[in-house]
XYZ file of C-alpha atoms in Angstrom:
425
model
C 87.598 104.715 112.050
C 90.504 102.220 110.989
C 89.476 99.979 108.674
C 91.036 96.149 108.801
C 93.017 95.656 105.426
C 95.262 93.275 103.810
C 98.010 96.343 103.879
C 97.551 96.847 107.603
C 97.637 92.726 108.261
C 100.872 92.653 106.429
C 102.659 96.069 108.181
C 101.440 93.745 111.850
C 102.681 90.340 110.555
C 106.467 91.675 109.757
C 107.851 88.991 112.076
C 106.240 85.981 109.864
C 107.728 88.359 106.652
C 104.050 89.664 105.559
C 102.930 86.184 104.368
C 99.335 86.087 105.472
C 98.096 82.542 104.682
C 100.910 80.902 107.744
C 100.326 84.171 110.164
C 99.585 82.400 113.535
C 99.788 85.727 115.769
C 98.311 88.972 114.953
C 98.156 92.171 117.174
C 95.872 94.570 116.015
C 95.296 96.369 119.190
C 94.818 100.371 119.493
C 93.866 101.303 116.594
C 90.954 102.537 116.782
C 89.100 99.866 115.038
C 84.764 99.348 114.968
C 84.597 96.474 113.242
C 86.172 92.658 113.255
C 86.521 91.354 109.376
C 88.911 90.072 106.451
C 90.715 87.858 108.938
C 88.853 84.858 108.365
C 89.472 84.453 104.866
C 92.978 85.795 105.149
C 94.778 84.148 108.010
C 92.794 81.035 108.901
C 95.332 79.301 110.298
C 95.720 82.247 113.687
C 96.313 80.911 117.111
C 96.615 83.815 118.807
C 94.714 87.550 118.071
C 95.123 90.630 119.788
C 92.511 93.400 119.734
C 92.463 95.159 122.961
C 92.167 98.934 123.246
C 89.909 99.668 120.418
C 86.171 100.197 119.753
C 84.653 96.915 118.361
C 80.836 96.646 120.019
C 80.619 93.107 118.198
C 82.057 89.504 117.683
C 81.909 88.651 114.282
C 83.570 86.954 111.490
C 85.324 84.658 113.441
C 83.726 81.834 113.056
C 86.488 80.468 109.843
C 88.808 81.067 112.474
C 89.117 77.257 113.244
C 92.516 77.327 115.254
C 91.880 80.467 117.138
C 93.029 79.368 120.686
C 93.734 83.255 122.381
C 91.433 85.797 121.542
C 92.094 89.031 123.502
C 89.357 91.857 123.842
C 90.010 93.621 126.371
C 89.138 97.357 126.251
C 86.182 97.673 123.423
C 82.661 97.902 123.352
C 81.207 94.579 123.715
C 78.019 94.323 125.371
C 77.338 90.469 124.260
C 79.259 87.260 123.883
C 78.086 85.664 120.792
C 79.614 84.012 117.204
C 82.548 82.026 118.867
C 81.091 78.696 118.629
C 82.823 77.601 115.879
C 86.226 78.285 117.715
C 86.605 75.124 118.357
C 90.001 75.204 119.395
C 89.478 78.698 121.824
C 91.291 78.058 125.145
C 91.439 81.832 126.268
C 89.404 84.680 125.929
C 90.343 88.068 127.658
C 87.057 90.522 127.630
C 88.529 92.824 130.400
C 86.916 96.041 130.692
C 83.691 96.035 128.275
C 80.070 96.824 128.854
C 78.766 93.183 129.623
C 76.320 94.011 132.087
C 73.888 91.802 134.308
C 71.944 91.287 130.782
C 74.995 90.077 129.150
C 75.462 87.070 131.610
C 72.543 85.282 129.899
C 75.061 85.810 126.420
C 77.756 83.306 128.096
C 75.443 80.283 127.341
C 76.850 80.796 123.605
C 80.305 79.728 125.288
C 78.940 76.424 125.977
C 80.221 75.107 122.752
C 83.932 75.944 123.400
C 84.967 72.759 124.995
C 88.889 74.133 125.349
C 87.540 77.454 126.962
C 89.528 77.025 129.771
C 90.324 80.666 130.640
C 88.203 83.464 130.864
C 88.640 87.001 131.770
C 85.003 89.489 132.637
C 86.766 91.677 135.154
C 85.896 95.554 134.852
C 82.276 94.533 133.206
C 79.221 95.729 135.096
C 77.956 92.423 135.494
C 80.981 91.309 137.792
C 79.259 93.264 140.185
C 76.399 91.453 140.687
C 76.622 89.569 143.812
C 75.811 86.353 142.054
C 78.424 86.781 139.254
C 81.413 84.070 139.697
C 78.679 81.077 140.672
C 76.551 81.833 137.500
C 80.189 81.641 135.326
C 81.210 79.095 137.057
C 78.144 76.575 136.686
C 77.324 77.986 133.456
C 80.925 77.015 131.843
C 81.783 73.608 133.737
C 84.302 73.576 131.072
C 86.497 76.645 132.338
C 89.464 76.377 134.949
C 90.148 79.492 135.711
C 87.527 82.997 136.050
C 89.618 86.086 136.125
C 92.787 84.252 136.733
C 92.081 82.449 139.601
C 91.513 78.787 139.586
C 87.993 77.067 139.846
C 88.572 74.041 142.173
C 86.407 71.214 141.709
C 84.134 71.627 144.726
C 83.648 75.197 143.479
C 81.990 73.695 140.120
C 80.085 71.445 141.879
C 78.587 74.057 144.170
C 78.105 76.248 141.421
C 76.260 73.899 139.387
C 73.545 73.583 142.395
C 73.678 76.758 142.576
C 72.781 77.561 139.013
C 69.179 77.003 138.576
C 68.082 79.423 141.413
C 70.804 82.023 140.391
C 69.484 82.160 136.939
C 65.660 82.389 138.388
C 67.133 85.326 140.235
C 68.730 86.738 137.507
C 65.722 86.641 135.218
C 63.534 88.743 137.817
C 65.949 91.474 138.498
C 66.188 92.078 135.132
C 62.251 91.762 134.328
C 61.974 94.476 137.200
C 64.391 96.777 135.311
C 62.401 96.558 132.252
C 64.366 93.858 130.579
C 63.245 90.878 128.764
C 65.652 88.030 129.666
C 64.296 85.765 126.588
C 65.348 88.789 124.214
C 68.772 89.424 126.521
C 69.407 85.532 125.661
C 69.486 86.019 122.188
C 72.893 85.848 120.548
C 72.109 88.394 117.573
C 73.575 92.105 117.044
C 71.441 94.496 119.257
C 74.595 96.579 120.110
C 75.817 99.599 118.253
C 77.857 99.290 114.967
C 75.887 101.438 112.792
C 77.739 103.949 110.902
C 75.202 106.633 112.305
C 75.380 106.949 115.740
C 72.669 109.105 118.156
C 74.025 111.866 120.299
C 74.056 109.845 124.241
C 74.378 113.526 125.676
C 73.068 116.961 126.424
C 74.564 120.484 126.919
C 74.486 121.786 130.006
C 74.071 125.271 131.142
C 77.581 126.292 130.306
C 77.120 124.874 127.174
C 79.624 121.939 127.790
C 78.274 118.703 126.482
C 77.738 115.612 128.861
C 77.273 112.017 127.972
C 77.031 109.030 129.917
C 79.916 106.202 129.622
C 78.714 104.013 127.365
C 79.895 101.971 123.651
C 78.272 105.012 121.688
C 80.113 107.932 123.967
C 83.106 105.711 123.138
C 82.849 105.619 119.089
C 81.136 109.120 118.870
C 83.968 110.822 120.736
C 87.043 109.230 119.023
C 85.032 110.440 115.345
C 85.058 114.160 117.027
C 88.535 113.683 117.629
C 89.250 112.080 114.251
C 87.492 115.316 112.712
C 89.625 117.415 114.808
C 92.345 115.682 113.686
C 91.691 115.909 110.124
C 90.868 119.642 110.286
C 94.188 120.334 111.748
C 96.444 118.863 109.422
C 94.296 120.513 106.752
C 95.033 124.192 108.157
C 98.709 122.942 108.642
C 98.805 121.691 104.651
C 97.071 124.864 103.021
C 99.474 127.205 105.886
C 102.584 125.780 104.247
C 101.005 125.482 100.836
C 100.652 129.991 101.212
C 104.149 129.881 101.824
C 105.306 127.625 98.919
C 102.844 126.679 96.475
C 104.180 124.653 93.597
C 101.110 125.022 91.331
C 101.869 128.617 91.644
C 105.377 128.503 90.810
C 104.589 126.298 88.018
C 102.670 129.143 86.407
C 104.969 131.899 86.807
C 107.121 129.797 84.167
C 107.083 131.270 80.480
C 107.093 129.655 77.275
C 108.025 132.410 75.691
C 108.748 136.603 75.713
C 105.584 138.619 77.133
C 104.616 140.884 74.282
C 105.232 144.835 74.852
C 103.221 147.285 73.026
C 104.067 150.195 71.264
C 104.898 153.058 73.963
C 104.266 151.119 77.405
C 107.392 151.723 79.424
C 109.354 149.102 79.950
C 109.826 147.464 83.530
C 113.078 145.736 85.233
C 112.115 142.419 85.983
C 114.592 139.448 87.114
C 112.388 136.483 88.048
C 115.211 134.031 88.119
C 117.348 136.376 90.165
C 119.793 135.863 88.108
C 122.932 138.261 88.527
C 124.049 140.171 85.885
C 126.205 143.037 84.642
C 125.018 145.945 82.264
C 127.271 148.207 81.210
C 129.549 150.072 78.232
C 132.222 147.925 76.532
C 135.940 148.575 76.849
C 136.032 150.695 74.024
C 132.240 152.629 74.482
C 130.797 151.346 71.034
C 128.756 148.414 72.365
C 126.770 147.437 75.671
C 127.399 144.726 77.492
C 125.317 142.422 79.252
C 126.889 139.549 81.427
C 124.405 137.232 82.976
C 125.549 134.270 85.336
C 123.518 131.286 84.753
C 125.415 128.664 85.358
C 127.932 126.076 84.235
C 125.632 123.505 84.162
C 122.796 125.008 82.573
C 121.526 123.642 78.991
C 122.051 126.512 76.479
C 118.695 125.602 75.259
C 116.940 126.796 78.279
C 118.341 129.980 76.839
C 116.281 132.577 74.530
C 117.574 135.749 73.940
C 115.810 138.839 72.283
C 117.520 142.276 71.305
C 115.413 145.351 70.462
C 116.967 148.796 70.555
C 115.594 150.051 73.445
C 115.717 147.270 76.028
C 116.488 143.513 75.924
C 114.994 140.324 76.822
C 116.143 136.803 78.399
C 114.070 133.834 78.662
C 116.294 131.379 80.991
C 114.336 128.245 82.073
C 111.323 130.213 81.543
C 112.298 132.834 84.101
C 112.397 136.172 82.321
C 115.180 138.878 83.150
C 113.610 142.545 81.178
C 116.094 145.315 81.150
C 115.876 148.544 79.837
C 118.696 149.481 77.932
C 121.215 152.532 78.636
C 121.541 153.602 75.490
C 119.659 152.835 71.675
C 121.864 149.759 70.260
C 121.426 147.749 66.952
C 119.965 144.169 67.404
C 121.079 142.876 63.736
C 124.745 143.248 64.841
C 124.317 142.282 68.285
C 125.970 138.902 69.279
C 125.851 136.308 72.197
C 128.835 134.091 73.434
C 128.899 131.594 76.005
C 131.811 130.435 78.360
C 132.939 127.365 77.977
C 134.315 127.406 81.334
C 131.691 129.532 83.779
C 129.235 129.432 81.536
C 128.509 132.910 81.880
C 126.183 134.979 78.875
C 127.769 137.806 77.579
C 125.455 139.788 75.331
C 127.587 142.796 72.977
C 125.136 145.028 71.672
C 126.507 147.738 69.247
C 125.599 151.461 69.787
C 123.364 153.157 67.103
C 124.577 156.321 67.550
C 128.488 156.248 68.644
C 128.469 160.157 68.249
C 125.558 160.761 70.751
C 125.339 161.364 74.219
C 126.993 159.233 76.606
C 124.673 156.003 77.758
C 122.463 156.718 80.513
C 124.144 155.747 84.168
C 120.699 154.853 85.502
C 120.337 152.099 83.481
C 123.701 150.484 83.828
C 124.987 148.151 86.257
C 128.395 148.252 86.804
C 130.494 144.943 86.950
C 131.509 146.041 90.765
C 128.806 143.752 91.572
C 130.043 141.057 90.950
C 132.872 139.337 92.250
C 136.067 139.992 90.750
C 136.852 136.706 88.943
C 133.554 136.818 87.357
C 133.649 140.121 85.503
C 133.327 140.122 82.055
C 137.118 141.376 81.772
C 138.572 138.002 83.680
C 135.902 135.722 81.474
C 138.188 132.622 79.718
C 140.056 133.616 76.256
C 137.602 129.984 74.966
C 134.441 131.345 74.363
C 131.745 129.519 72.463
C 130.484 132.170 70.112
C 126.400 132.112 69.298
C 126.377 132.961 65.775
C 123.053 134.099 64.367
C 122.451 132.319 61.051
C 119.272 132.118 58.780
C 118.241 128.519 58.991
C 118.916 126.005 61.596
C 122.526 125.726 61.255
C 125.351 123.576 61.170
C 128.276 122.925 64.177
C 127.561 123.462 67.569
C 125.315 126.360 68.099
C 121.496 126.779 66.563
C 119.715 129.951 66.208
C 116.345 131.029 65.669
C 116.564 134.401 63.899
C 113.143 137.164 64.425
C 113.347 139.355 61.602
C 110.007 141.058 62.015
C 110.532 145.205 62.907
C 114.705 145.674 64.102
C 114.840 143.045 66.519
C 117.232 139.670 66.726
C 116.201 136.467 68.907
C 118.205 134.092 69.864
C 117.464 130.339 71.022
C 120.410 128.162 71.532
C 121.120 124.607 71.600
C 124.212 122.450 71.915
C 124.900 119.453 69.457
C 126.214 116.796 72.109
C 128.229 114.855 68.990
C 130.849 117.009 68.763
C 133.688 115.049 70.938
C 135.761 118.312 70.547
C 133.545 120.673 71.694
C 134.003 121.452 75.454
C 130.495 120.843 77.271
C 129.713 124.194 79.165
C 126.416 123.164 80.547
């Protein structure tokens, strides 16, 4: 159900620029809508209101609607006319295609009061086909000029007026033989359906399909089905794409900081960040080297580094890239240096043993893998060296020394007041 509010006025009244309290014409049709409110204390100075195609089953809150001189509901649920005598200024009113049946004919005495009603509109209502229909609108509402848009001559009042009395007599006993009481028919009060909770109007049938009659409650209890529907729909569609691509999943893959690795568990290859990389012997065989692209633009203190002798860890905007080292190396002598220019992360990582066997080839990843101009050979002769220092240093570069067992980590940043210093990130 669409609700009337003072968001949905304003998206309707973009040709008066939003402004509500000058809005003289309003179309609010299909949309669904039960109820009629708001408008009379919002835009009380409308002319002209549109609300065909929806599902209102009552006039109401209309009466502040002093100016009101179209009122178009067409298409809805209406089974009365009632609350419009303090239109004073009403000249039209379309209710095309609603459920005003011979019952409802007793409602358009409550149009009396509308001495500008000069138009009226009942076609596609049940009680249009009662054979005394046009004569009973016509000498009820001496007022109107024209019933279904054709025009009401003056002999035609005047007949209709004579006519009146025994037409209404008439009326009164069909209906009391159908089990109607006129006197309560008459009555201008809400007896139609606007409550929230609506009875099933239908049955299931032997196939199981369900049938309901055409009536104001099929109406509203079939567009709520839909609605549901609807809803349930986009909800699959919204957790389907959420599987795919969940951010509150992503967000906890993110790490604050190195997982912790026991004492004998093996140590696994991970890359979360994908980053690509290089591991393999220096130029000389004393050191391994570990090359890491992350960017020219990435801060360097998104960047934590950790060197034990066996494998080595990078935390790089809380992705972590674990790789198991070819060889045993010596973290206190190990150093980091950032290009100033790429900003590529070379890692040199001294051998222990320079006299031992040769570093293991399955562990290694040659530079072949990366493209030619980004091998740690063709890196720029101005490098921004990391150096590791005991306290939070001085210059460009800041490192966070762990001391604990035979380990060094690193975590960068980059003092932005140097004017000399070539930003890398």
């Amino acid at each position: 159900m669409t609700r009337i509010t003072e968001d949905l006025v304003r998206k309707r009244a973009e040709h008066n620029d939003g402004i509500l309290a000058t809005l003289e014409e309003v179309s609010l049709h299909q949309l669904n809508i039960e109820k009629i409110e708001l408008l009379g204390h919002m835009c009380k100075h409308l002319r002209i209101l549109y609300f065909q195609s929806n599902l209102i089953a009552r006039l109401e809150n209309l009466h502040k609607l002093k100016e009101l001189e179209y009122l178009n509901m067409a298409v809805n649920n209406l089974t009365k006319i009632q609350n419009l005598q303090r239109c004073e200024s009403l000249q039209k009113l379309d209710l095309t295609v609603n459920f005003l049946d011979k019952a409802g004919l007793l409602s358009v005495q409550s149009l009396q009061h509308n001495d500008h009603l000069a138009d009226l509109y009942l076609l596609g209502n049940p009680c249009a086909e009662w054979h005394g229909y046009r004569p009973f609108i016509v000498g009820t509402l001496p007022q109107l000029r024209k019933l279904d848009g054709q025009q009401i001559p003056p002999s035609e009042g005047i007949a209709a007026r004579q006519m009146l009395p025994g037409l209404l007599q008439q009326l009164r006993q069909e209906l009391l033989a159908e089990g109607i009481d006129p006197d309560k028919a008459a009555q201008v009060e809400d007896d139609s359906v606007t409550s929230d909770d609506i009875a099933e109007t239908g049955y299931r049938d032997e196939s199981g399909e369900m049938r309901r009659p055409w009536c104001p409650a099929t109406r509203i209890l079939e567009h709520r089905e839909s609605q549901a529907q609807e809803a349930e729909a986009e909800s699959r569609r919204k957790a389907q794409q959420q599987s795919y691509c969940n951010p509150d999943d992503i967000k906890t893959q993110l790490r604050e900081d190195f997982p912790a690795i026991q004492e004998g568990e093996d140590i696994r290859q991970k890359n979360e960040g994908k980053w690509e990389f290089t591991l393999q012997d220096s130029a000389n065989g004393a050191a391994v080297e570990l090359d890491v692209e992350i960017g020219r633009y990435m801060d360097t203190s998104l960047v934590k580094a950790d060197v034990q002798p066996l494998f080595v860890q990078l935390l790089i905007k809380g992705r972590l890239l674990q790789l198991r080292l070819p060889c045993e190396v010596r973290p206190d002598s190990s150093k980091a240096e950032r290009s100033a220019a790429t900003g590529h992360l070379l890692l040199t990582m001294p051998k222990e043993d320079l006299s031992g066997a040769a570093s293991n080839p399955a562990y290694t990843r040659p530079s072949a893998s990366l493209p030619a101009h980004d091998r740690p050979s063709a890196l720029p002769t101005k490098i921004q060296p990391i150096s590791r220092m005991s306290k939070a240093g001085s210059g460009n570069t800041r490192v966070a020394q762990k001391t604990s067992q035979k380990a060094a980590t690193m975590c960068v940043d980059v003092d932005d007041d140097n004017e000399d210093f070539l930003p890398e990130l």
